């Protein structure tokens, strides 16, 4: 059997197919290469105007899901879509329920500046105006006018009382006292009792009349006081209007196209006169709260809390890396002053949903699901299409603390969640609302076909990474080497890996080595150096295994022949770094009922897939050698020096060859290692990690002593997966190592044992010189021996017994 040629072991790029010398000549891609399916899903979701068409991007980390989404939104976002500023302002009628204002992008900040400018002026002008001589004179005149009317009315009653010899004393407002007089002094109880009954009755009658008169007068005084307060309020409004009226009129005219803002400004106009003390009194509490909340020392009642400010008219695209409840939905801050917790509408803070409103919000699904209350809150917001800022403390406790209930903001946002397939399937299975709210799945590919056209696209993708990361440009050979490495990552000669993170890391590290060497371009040598450096950093565990082979701690034969012993191959992974190892498998046979003892399974070191592979071996042996007669040979099989769990069926071909060797007594070449899975018909099935396995046995041969004719046997179907490293290819080129491909157990047996496996004739007999013929002859001898024993036993039973 011929070994595989070099071009079958590695598919190199043809440099002539690259119409460029460096990536500087390539136009960087605006999209992510090879993700047409996901891109179409995103385009459809973002174009749908209806609710529920949010996106769940499925794919493992590193495929460039977020990068693709950001690039797509950058180039394809709807520029006609309107974005807005959102502001909270005081609700003068219900302070616990701040009102929301919706303004075009940029005008929210402008409104805040206008109100700050107005309030800053009023803080200075209002105290001066209300402390001016003209206002004080008018206020004093008004006060004196009403004081004179009150005094005159009370004096009139007092004079009437005096004529009746009764003293009137007015105390607190509404309080009065009428006392009968004895000359200049009030009557005492004794002097009043000394009066005649007629005199006493006269005094009482006069006091009753005066009381009625006095009550009428006091009612008039109260009405005059109310009238005075109203006229004083009108005076205040008139005076305030003279200061603020024209400025508020200018603001009303400026925001005339915003009815909500105009209504708010008119409410401010009315509220200013009712709250003059804010400007006239030095309020220590307001100043302390302003200081504690890092705010300006302005009347907080009239501030504009710009919750969301869009600096440009671009559609907002927000990436939330830490989607906690507060970060997503916003919150209300508190300020502590003299042991009292204080809050107001100016302390309402926005979340990512507010900033993304009118645009797109990108988040990681796992992080969203990990945070308490966030997933339910997000679904609630998407269903109601509104955002209500609720305190998380109220969600979690039964506390009755006073808090704000800001007016809900209408929500118009597209959510994009990034996650893996397992999370997506769990949400589909256990959350009935998920499919309604995330109707579009953007399924990201792991690989793409490798064609001359796609290689050119991949080169442009490399150019875009170089430009985006600020790296040195790559020449053609470097681009070719990256593409070949991508095929190695995809484990297929005709496919390319779309794991953008790995390619970006490789380019970064290659850029480092190029700069270290003072190069102006990244060359293929720098790519090789980066790959070698990465392997060296991650290969400590691998080197420990190799050291055990070198010093003989791990028993391994790479030359000679042995019965029932074979070199199998496995792949180990240590933190993302995979490497191949050679493992010795041994098989022994003995007289029995035809069972195969799987030592790994019985020792609870074998996984389900490995156990399944051993069962298939039993079925194959029975179908070949026990069709009409029982199989009188049992066998045991094991991985030597294995102290951990074994799983997978990629060693089943090696196990079967070891069993065949033990059954036939024919030795197996130890300079060959084999990998592959086998089915019940003896067909060799593909396995994974073929490159690492071939390279692992090559390294084992170097450690134990390289000799000619050493090599590896792989399934024929796996030839398309071969992208071996340069060291193995060089050894193949020098005929120091070989790789063979087999499609059936018969091919592998012939190659390993140096003689034909054998084809049965019409009677099911195998040729004498074949491997299967040797097994058949051995089994026939055992069956003949068993028949002779049975006949002898029957003869003994027929002989008469002697007494």
PDB file of N, CA and C in Angstrom, residues 223-305:
ATOM      1  N   UNK A 223     -61.752  88.578  55.931  1.00  0.00           N
ATOM      2  CA  UNK A 223     -61.915  88.740  54.487  1.00  0.00           C
ATOM      3  C   UNK A 223     -60.896  89.733  53.944  1.00  0.00           C
ATOM      4  N   UNK A 224     -60.703  90.819  54.737  1.00  0.00           N
ATOM      5  CA  UNK A 224     -59.707  91.813  54.298  1.00  0.00           C
ATOM      6  C   UNK A 224     -58.290  91.217  54.267  1.00  0.00           C
ATOM      7  N   UNK A 225     -58.010  90.330  55.255  1.00  0.00           N
ATOM      8  CA  UNK A 225     -56.689  89.686  55.273  1.00  0.00           C
ATOM      9  C   UNK A 225     -56.505  88.797  54.034  1.00  0.00           C
ATOM     10  N   UNK A 226     -57.570  88.049  53.691  1.00  0.00           N
ATOM     11  CA  UNK A 226     -57.500  87.215  52.483  1.00  0.00           C
ATOM     12  C   UNK A 226     -57.335  88.083  51.249  1.00  0.00           C
ATOM     13  N   UNK A 227     -58.079  89.162  51.212  1.00  0.00           N
ATOM     14  CA  UNK A 227     -57.977  90.079  50.076  1.00  0.00           C
ATOM     15  C   UNK A 227     -56.576  90.675  50.001  1.00  0.00           C
ATOM     16  N   UNK A 228     -56.033  90.987  51.199  1.00  0.00           N
ATOM     17  CA  UNK A 228     -54.673  91.529  51.241  1.00  0.00           C
ATOM     18  C   UNK A 228     -53.656  90.507  50.708  1.00  0.00           C
ATOM     19  N   UNK A 229     -53.839  89.229  51.154  1.00  0.00           N
ATOM     20  CA  UNK A 229     -52.916  88.187  50.681  1.00  0.00           C
ATOM     21  C   UNK A 229     -53.006  88.018  49.167  1.00  0.00           C
ATOM     22  N   UNK A 230     -54.241  88.084  48.634  1.00  0.00           N
ATOM     23  CA  UNK A 230     -54.404  87.941  47.198  1.00  0.00           C
ATOM     24  C   UNK A 230     -53.787  89.114  46.453  1.00  0.00           C
ATOM     25  N   UNK A 231     -54.009  90.307  46.969  1.00  0.00           N
ATOM     26  CA  UNK A 231     -53.433  91.480  46.310  1.00  0.00           C
ATOM     27  C   UNK A 231     -51.905  91.483  46.436  1.00  0.00           C
ATOM     28  N   UNK A 232     -51.425  90.959  47.596  1.00  0.00           N
ATOM     29  CA  UNK A 232     -49.965  90.828  47.755  1.00  0.00           C
ATOM     30  C   UNK A 232     -49.405  89.812  46.759  1.00  0.00           C
ATOM     31  N   UNK A 233     -50.180  88.688  46.553  1.00  0.00           N
ATOM     32  CA  UNK A 233     -49.765  87.687  45.570  1.00  0.00           C
ATOM     33  C   UNK A 233     -49.763  88.273  44.161  1.00  0.00           C
ATOM     34  N   UNK A 234     -50.793  89.065  43.872  1.00  0.00           N
ATOM     35  CA  UNK A 234     -50.836  89.720  42.560  1.00  0.00           C
ATOM     36  C   UNK A 234     -49.671  90.676  42.384  1.00  0.00           C
ATOM     37  N   UNK A 235     -49.352  91.375  43.489  1.00  0.00           N
ATOM     38  CA  UNK A 235     -48.203  92.283  43.430  1.00  0.00           C
ATOM     39  C   UNK A 235     -46.918  91.502  43.191  1.00  0.00           C
ATOM     40  N   UNK A 236     -46.799  90.353  43.898  1.00  0.00           N
ATOM     41  CA  UNK A 236     -45.612  89.514  43.697  1.00  0.00           C
ATOM     42  C   UNK A 236     -45.544  89.013  42.247  1.00  0.00           C
ATOM     43  N   UNK A 237     -46.708  88.546  41.744  1.00  0.00           N
ATOM     44  CA  UNK A 237     -46.722  88.050  40.374  1.00  0.00           C
ATOM     45  C   UNK A 237     -46.394  89.152  39.376  1.00  0.00           C
ATOM     46  N   UNK A 238     -46.971  90.308  39.625  1.00  0.00           N
ATOM     47  CA  UNK A 238     -46.707  91.433  38.733  1.00  0.00           C
ATOM     48  C   UNK A 238     -45.231  91.791  38.750  1.00  0.00           C
ATOM     49  N   UNK A 239     -44.683  91.839  39.976  1.00  0.00           N
ATOM     50  CA  UNK A 239     -43.263  92.175  40.100  1.00  0.00           C
ATOM     51  C   UNK A 239     -42.396  91.083  39.466  1.00  0.00           C
ATOM     52  N   UNK A 240     -42.769  89.804  39.730  1.00  0.00           N
ATOM     53  CA  UNK A 240     -41.996  88.690  39.174  1.00  0.00           C
ATOM     54  C   UNK A 240     -42.127  88.654  37.662  1.00  0.00           C
ATOM     55  N   UNK A 241     -43.326  88.940  37.168  1.00  0.00           N
ATOM     56  CA  UNK A 241     -43.546  88.946  35.731  1.00  0.00           C
ATOM     57  C   UNK A 241     -42.684  90.000  35.055  1.00  0.00           C
ATOM     58  N   UNK A 242     -42.513  91.132  35.756  1.00  0.00           N
ATOM     59  CA  UNK A 242     -41.670  92.179  35.177  1.00  0.00           C
ATOM     60  C   UNK A 242     -40.221  91.722  35.045  1.00  0.00           C
ATOM     61  N   UNK A 243     -39.827  90.752  35.911  1.00  0.00           N
ATOM     62  CA  UNK A 243     -38.445  90.253  35.869  1.00  0.00           C
ATOM     63  C   UNK A 243     -38.323  89.057  34.918  1.00  0.00           C
ATOM     64  N   UNK A 244     -39.289  88.130  34.997  1.00  0.00           N
ATOM     65  CA  UNK A 244     -39.162  86.849  34.279  1.00  0.00           C
ATOM     66  C   UNK A 244     -40.035  86.747  33.039  1.00  0.00           C
ATOM     67  N   UNK A 245     -41.059  87.574  32.944  1.00  0.00           N
ATOM     68  CA  UNK A 245     -42.049  87.400  31.890  1.00  0.00           C
ATOM     69  C   UNK A 245     -41.463  87.363  30.499  1.00  0.00           C
ATOM     70  N   UNK A 246     -40.646  88.355  30.170  1.00  0.00           N
ATOM     71  CA  UNK A 246     -40.120  88.408  28.812  1.00  0.00           C
ATOM     72  C   UNK A 246     -39.168  87.254  28.542  1.00  0.00           C
ATOM     73  N   UNK A 247     -38.432  86.804  29.598  1.00  0.00           N
ATOM     74  CA  UNK A 247     -37.514  85.680  29.381  1.00  0.00           C
ATOM     75  C   UNK A 247     -38.283  84.378  29.171  1.00  0.00           C
ATOM     76  N   UNK A 248     -39.343  84.156  29.973  1.00  0.00           N
ATOM     77  CA  UNK A 248     -40.159  82.966  29.763  1.00  0.00           C
ATOM     78  C   UNK A 248     -40.868  83.019  28.413  1.00  0.00           C
ATOM     79  N   UNK A 249     -41.298  84.235  28.008  1.00  0.00           N
ATOM     80  CA  UNK A 249     -41.933  84.376  26.692  1.00  0.00           C
ATOM     81  C   UNK A 249     -40.964  83.992  25.573  1.00  0.00           C
ATOM     82  N   UNK A 250     -39.685  84.374  25.744  1.00  0.00           N
ATOM     83  CA  UNK A 250     -38.691  83.998  24.744  1.00  0.00           C
ATOM     84  C   UNK A 250     -38.516  82.480  24.668  1.00  0.00           C
ATOM     85  N   UNK A 251     -38.499  81.840  25.851  1.00  0.00           N
ATOM     86  CA  UNK A 251     -38.356  80.383  25.864  1.00  0.00           C
ATOM     87  C   UNK A 251     -39.580  79.707  25.241  1.00  0.00           C
ATOM     88  N   UNK A 252     -40.779  80.224  25.562  1.00  0.00           N
ATOM     89  CA  UNK A 252     -41.992  79.656  24.980  1.00  0.00           C
ATOM     90  C   UNK A 252     -41.956  79.769  23.462  1.00  0.00           C
ATOM     91  N   UNK A 253     -41.495  80.901  22.965  1.00  0.00           N
ATOM     92  CA  UNK A 253     -41.402  81.087  21.517  1.00  0.00           C
ATOM     93  C   UNK A 253     -40.348  80.156  20.914  1.00  0.00           C
ATOM     94  N   UNK A 254     -39.226  79.980  21.641  1.00  0.00           N
ATOM     95  CA  UNK A 254     -38.136  79.145  21.134  1.00  0.00           C
ATOM     96  C   UNK A 254     -38.555  77.684  21.023  1.00  0.00           C
ATOM     97  N   UNK A 255     -39.376  77.242  21.982  1.00  0.00           N
ATOM     98  CA  UNK A 255     -39.809  75.836  21.994  1.00  0.00           C
ATOM     99  C   UNK A 255     -41.282  75.713  21.598  1.00  0.00           C
ATOM    100  N   UNK A 256     -41.720  76.635  20.758  1.00  0.00           N
ATOM    101  CA  UNK A 256     -43.116  76.624  20.340  1.00  0.00           C
ATOM    102  C   UNK A 256     -43.526  75.373  19.600  1.00  0.00           C
ATOM    103  N   UNK A 257     -42.564  74.661  18.985  1.00  0.00           N
ATOM    104  CA  UNK A 257     -42.888  73.438  18.259  1.00  0.00           C
ATOM    105  C   UNK A 257     -42.941  72.218  19.167  1.00  0.00           C
ATOM    106  N   UNK A 258     -42.733  72.434  20.481  1.00  0.00           N
ATOM    107  CA  UNK A 258     -42.755  71.338  21.448  1.00  0.00           C
ATOM    108  C   UNK A 258     -43.855  71.612  22.477  1.00  0.00           C
ATOM    109  N   UNK A 259     -45.069  71.145  22.249  1.00  0.00           N
ATOM    110  CA  UNK A 259     -46.189  71.461  23.154  1.00  0.00           C
ATOM    111  C   UNK A 259     -45.934  71.078  24.602  1.00  0.00           C
ATOM    112  N   UNK A 260     -45.279  69.949  24.825  1.00  0.00           N
ATOM    113  CA  UNK A 260     -45.022  69.521  26.206  1.00  0.00           C
ATOM    114  C   UNK A 260     -44.088  70.499  26.913  1.00  0.00           C
ATOM    115  N   UNK A 261     -43.093  71.003  26.193  1.00  0.00           N
ATOM    116  CA  UNK A 261     -42.163  71.956  26.799  1.00  0.00           C
ATOM    117  C   UNK A 261     -42.885  73.269  27.090  1.00  0.00           C
ATOM    118  N   UNK A 262     -43.726  73.717  26.168  1.00  0.00           N
ATOM    119  CA  UNK A 262     -44.482  74.962  26.386  1.00  0.00           C
ATOM    120  C   UNK A 262     -45.371  74.825  27.609  1.00  0.00           C
ATOM    121  N   UNK A 263     -46.060  73.676  27.750  1.00  0.00           N
ATOM    122  CA  UNK A 263     -46.917  73.454  28.920  1.00  0.00           C
ATOM    123  C   UNK A 263     -46.095  73.476  30.199  1.00  0.00           C
ATOM    124  N   UNK A 264     -44.904  72.910  30.152  1.00  0.00           N
ATOM    125  CA  UNK A 264     -44.044  72.927  31.339  1.00  0.00           C
ATOM    126  C   UNK A 264     -43.612  74.352  31.681  1.00  0.00           C
ATOM    127  N   UNK A 265     -43.236  75.144  30.684  1.00  0.00           N
ATOM    128  CA  UNK A 265     -42.795  76.517  30.939  1.00  0.00           C
ATOM    129  C   UNK A 265     -43.927  77.357  31.524  1.00  0.00           C
ATOM    130  N   UNK A 266     -45.146  77.142  31.050  1.00  0.00           N
ATOM    131  CA  UNK A 266     -46.287  77.873  31.623  1.00  0.00           C
ATOM    132  C   UNK A 266     -46.526  77.439  33.057  1.00  0.00           C
ATOM    133  N   UNK A 267     -46.324  76.153  33.341  1.00  0.00           N
ATOM    134  CA  UNK A 267     -46.458  75.678  34.725  1.00  0.00           C
ATOM    135  C   UNK A 267     -45.386  76.304  35.612  1.00  0.00           C
ATOM    136  N   UNK A 268     -44.184  76.478  35.058  1.00  0.00           N
ATOM    137  CA  UNK A 268     -43.114  77.141  35.813  1.00  0.00           C
ATOM    138  C   UNK A 268     -43.499  78.585  36.110  1.00  0.00           C
ATOM    139  N   UNK A 269     -44.078  79.265  35.122  1.00  0.00           N
ATOM    140  CA  UNK A 269     -44.481  80.655  35.308  1.00  0.00           C
ATOM    141  C   UNK A 269     -45.452  80.785  36.488  1.00  0.00           C
ATOM    142  N   UNK A 270     -46.406  79.841  36.558  1.00  0.00           N
ATOM    143  CA  UNK A 270     -47.397  79.882  37.644  1.00  0.00           C
ATOM    144  C   UNK A 270     -46.754  79.517  38.969  1.00  0.00           C
ATOM    145  N   UNK A 271     -45.853  78.531  38.956  1.00  0.00           N
ATOM    146  CA  UNK A 271     -45.289  78.027  40.207  1.00  0.00           C
ATOM    147  C   UNK A 271     -44.276  78.984  40.816  1.00  0.00           C
ATOM    148  N   UNK A 272     -43.653  79.825  40.011  1.00  0.00           N
ATOM    149  CA  UNK A 272     -42.625  80.732  40.537  1.00  0.00           C
ATOM    150  C   UNK A 272     -43.181  81.647  41.619  1.00  0.00           C
ATOM    151  N   UNK A 273     -44.376  82.216  41.355  1.00  0.00           N
ATOM    152  CA  UNK A 273     -44.946  83.152  42.323  1.00  0.00           C
ATOM    153  C   UNK A 273     -45.321  82.468  43.625  1.00  0.00           C
ATOM    154  N   UNK A 274     -45.685  81.177  43.551  1.00  0.00           N
ATOM    155  CA  UNK A 274     -46.077  80.456  44.765  1.00  0.00           C
ATOM    156  C   UNK A 274     -44.879  80.023  45.597  1.00  0.00           C
ATOM    157  N   UNK A 275     -43.694  80.079  45.022  1.00  0.00           N
ATOM    158  CA  UNK A 275     -42.506  79.571  45.720  1.00  0.00           C
ATOM    159  C   UNK A 275     -41.380  80.597  45.710  1.00  0.00           C
ATOM    160  N   UNK A 276     -41.773  81.877  45.988  1.00  0.00           N
ATOM    161  CA  UNK A 276     -40.756  82.931  46.009  1.00  0.00           C
ATOM    162  C   UNK A 276     -39.724  82.719  47.096  1.00  0.00           C
ATOM    163  N   UNK A 277     -40.154  82.019  48.163  1.00  0.00           N
ATOM    164  CA  UNK A 277     -39.219  81.841  49.280  1.00  0.00           C
ATOM    165  C   UNK A 277     -37.979  81.061  48.858  1.00  0.00           C
ATOM    166  N   UNK A 278     -38.093  80.271  47.771  1.00  0.00           N
ATOM    167  CA  UNK A 278     -36.913  79.550  47.270  1.00  0.00           C
ATOM    168  C   UNK A 278     -35.813  80.540  46.906  1.00  0.00           C
ATOM    169  N   UNK A 279     -36.213  81.706  46.365  1.00  0.00           N
ATOM    170  CA  UNK A 279     -35.231  82.699  45.926  1.00  0.00           C
ATOM    171  C   UNK A 279     -34.900  83.704  47.026  1.00  0.00           C
ATOM    172  N   UNK A 280     -35.878  83.918  47.945  1.00  0.00           N
ATOM    173  CA  UNK A 280     -35.687  84.997  48.926  1.00  0.00           C
ATOM    174  C   UNK A 280     -35.018  84.519  50.201  1.00  0.00           C
ATOM    175  N   UNK A 281     -35.213  83.234  50.572  1.00  0.00           N
ATOM    176  CA  UNK A 281     -34.632  82.723  51.816  1.00  0.00           C
ATOM    177  C   UNK A 281     -33.343  81.975  51.511  1.00  0.00           C
ATOM    178  N   UNK A 282     -32.379  82.117  52.373  1.00  0.00           N
ATOM    179  CA  UNK A 282     -31.124  81.363  52.242  1.00  0.00           C
ATOM    180  C   UNK A 282     -31.380  79.959  52.769  1.00  0.00           C
ATOM    181  N   UNK A 283     -31.517  79.003  51.857  1.00  0.00           N
ATOM    182  CA  UNK A 283     -31.922  77.653  52.215  1.00  0.00           C
ATOM    183  C   UNK A 283     -30.692  76.765  52.376  1.00  0.00           C
ATOM    184  N   UNK A 284     -30.344  76.508  53.619  1.00  0.00           N
ATOM    185  CA  UNK A 284     -29.147  75.706  53.910  1.00  0.00           C
ATOM    186  C   UNK A 284     -29.321  74.265  53.433  1.00  0.00           C
ATOM    187  N   UNK A 285     -30.533  73.754  53.570  1.00  0.00           N
ATOM    188  CA  UNK A 285     -30.788  72.370  53.170  1.00  0.00           C
ATOM    189  C   UNK A 285     -30.601  72.189  51.669  1.00  0.00           C
ATOM    190  N   UNK A 286     -31.164  73.095  50.866  1.00  0.00           N
ATOM    191  CA  UNK A 286     -31.004  73.003  49.414  1.00  0.00           C
ATOM    192  C   UNK A 286     -29.538  73.065  49.012  1.00  0.00           C
ATOM    193  N   UNK A 287     -28.795  73.937  49.668  1.00  0.00           N
ATOM    194  CA  UNK A 287     -27.370  74.065  49.346  1.00  0.00           C
ATOM    195  C   UNK A 287     -26.615  72.787  49.685  1.00  0.00           C
ATOM    196  N   UNK A 288     -26.948  72.187  50.844  1.00  0.00           N
ATOM    197  CA  UNK A 288     -26.271  70.954  51.241  1.00  0.00           C
ATOM    198  C   UNK A 288     -26.593  69.813  50.280  1.00  0.00           C
ATOM    199  N   UNK A 289     -27.849  69.709  49.858  1.00  0.00           N
ATOM    200  CA  UNK A 289     -28.246  68.649  48.932  1.00  0.00           C
ATOM    201  C   UNK A 289     -27.576  68.843  47.577  1.00  0.00           C
ATOM    202  N   UNK A 290     -27.509  70.079  47.124  1.00  0.00           N
ATOM    203  CA  UNK A 290     -26.834  70.356  45.857  1.00  0.00           C
ATOM    204  C   UNK A 290     -25.368  69.954  45.921  1.00  0.00           C
ATOM    205  N   UNK A 291     -24.735  70.231  47.057  1.00  0.00           N
ATOM    206  CA  UNK A 291     -23.323  69.871  47.230  1.00  0.00           C
ATOM    207  C   UNK A 291     -23.162  68.355  47.260  1.00  0.00           C
ATOM    208  N   UNK A 292     -24.060  67.669  47.996  1.00  0.00           N
ATOM    209  CA  UNK A 292     -23.938  66.217  48.149  1.00  0.00           C
ATOM    210  C   UNK A 292     -24.208  65.499  46.828  1.00  0.00           C
ATOM    211  N   UNK A 293     -25.069  66.044  46.002  1.00  0.00           N
ATOM    212  CA  UNK A 293     -25.410  65.394  44.737  1.00  0.00           C
ATOM    213  C   UNK A 293     -24.571  65.901  43.577  1.00  0.00           C
ATOM    214  N   UNK A 294     -23.468  66.584  43.867  1.00  0.00           N
ATOM    215  CA  UNK A 294     -22.537  67.080  42.845  1.00  0.00           C
ATOM    216  C   UNK A 294     -23.262  67.951  41.823  1.00  0.00           C
ATOM    217  N   UNK A 295     -24.216  68.757  42.299  1.00  0.00           N
ATOM    218  CA  UNK A 295     -25.020  69.559  41.408  1.00  0.00           C
ATOM    219  C   UNK A 295     -24.734  71.032  41.646  1.00  0.00           C
ATOM    220  N   UNK A 296     -25.281  71.874  40.744  1.00  0.00           N
ATOM    221  CA  UNK A 296     -25.118  73.315  40.902  1.00  0.00           C
ATOM    222  C   UNK A 296     -26.023  73.824  42.013  1.00  0.00           C
ATOM    223  N   UNK A 297     -25.639  74.904  42.593  1.00  0.00           N
ATOM    224  CA  UNK A 297     -26.450  75.504  43.651  1.00  0.00           C
ATOM    225  C   UNK A 297     -27.526  76.375  43.004  1.00  0.00           C
ATOM    226  N   UNK A 298     -28.508  75.713  42.430  1.00  0.00           N
ATOM    227  CA  UNK A 298     -29.634  76.373  41.783  1.00  0.00           C
ATOM    228  C   UNK A 298     -30.917  75.789  42.360  1.00  0.00           C
ATOM    229  N   UNK A 299     -32.039  76.503  42.236  1.00  0.00           N
ATOM    230  CA  UNK A 299     -33.307  75.927  42.710  1.00  0.00           C
ATOM    231  C   UNK A 299     -33.586  74.604  42.022  1.00  0.00           C
ATOM    232  N   UNK A 300     -33.561  73.511  42.776  1.00  0.00           N
ATOM    233  CA  UNK A 300     -33.697  72.179  42.198  1.00  0.00           C
ATOM    234  C   UNK A 300     -35.086  71.986  41.585  1.00  0.00           C
ATOM    235  N   UNK A 301     -36.056  72.735  42.090  1.00  0.00           N
ATOM    236  CA  UNK A 301     -37.432  72.580  41.633  1.00  0.00           C
ATOM    237  C   UNK A 301     -37.575  72.860  40.140  1.00  0.00           C
ATOM    238  N   UNK A 302     -36.723  73.714  39.604  1.00  0.00           N
ATOM    239  CA  UNK A 302     -36.870  74.140  38.210  1.00  0.00           C
ATOM    240  C   UNK A 302     -35.730  73.644  37.323  1.00  0.00           C
ATOM    241  N   UNK A 303     -34.952  72.696  37.816  1.00  0.00           N
ATOM    242  CA  UNK A 303     -33.883  72.148  36.986  1.00  0.00           C
ATOM    243  C   UNK A 303     -34.450  71.156  35.960  1.00  0.00           C
ATOM    244  N   UNK A 304     -33.704  70.972  34.901  1.00  0.00           N
ATOM    245  CA  UNK A 304     -34.053  69.982  33.868  1.00  0.00           C
ATOM    246  C   UNK A 304     -33.086  68.812  34.004  1.00  0.00           C
ATOM    247  N   UNK A 305     -33.620  67.632  34.292  1.00  0.00           N
ATOM    248  CA  UNK A 305     -32.788  66.431  34.383  1.00  0.00           C
ATOM    249  C   UNK A 305     -32.755  65.770  33.007  1.00  0.00           C
TER     250      UNK A 305
END
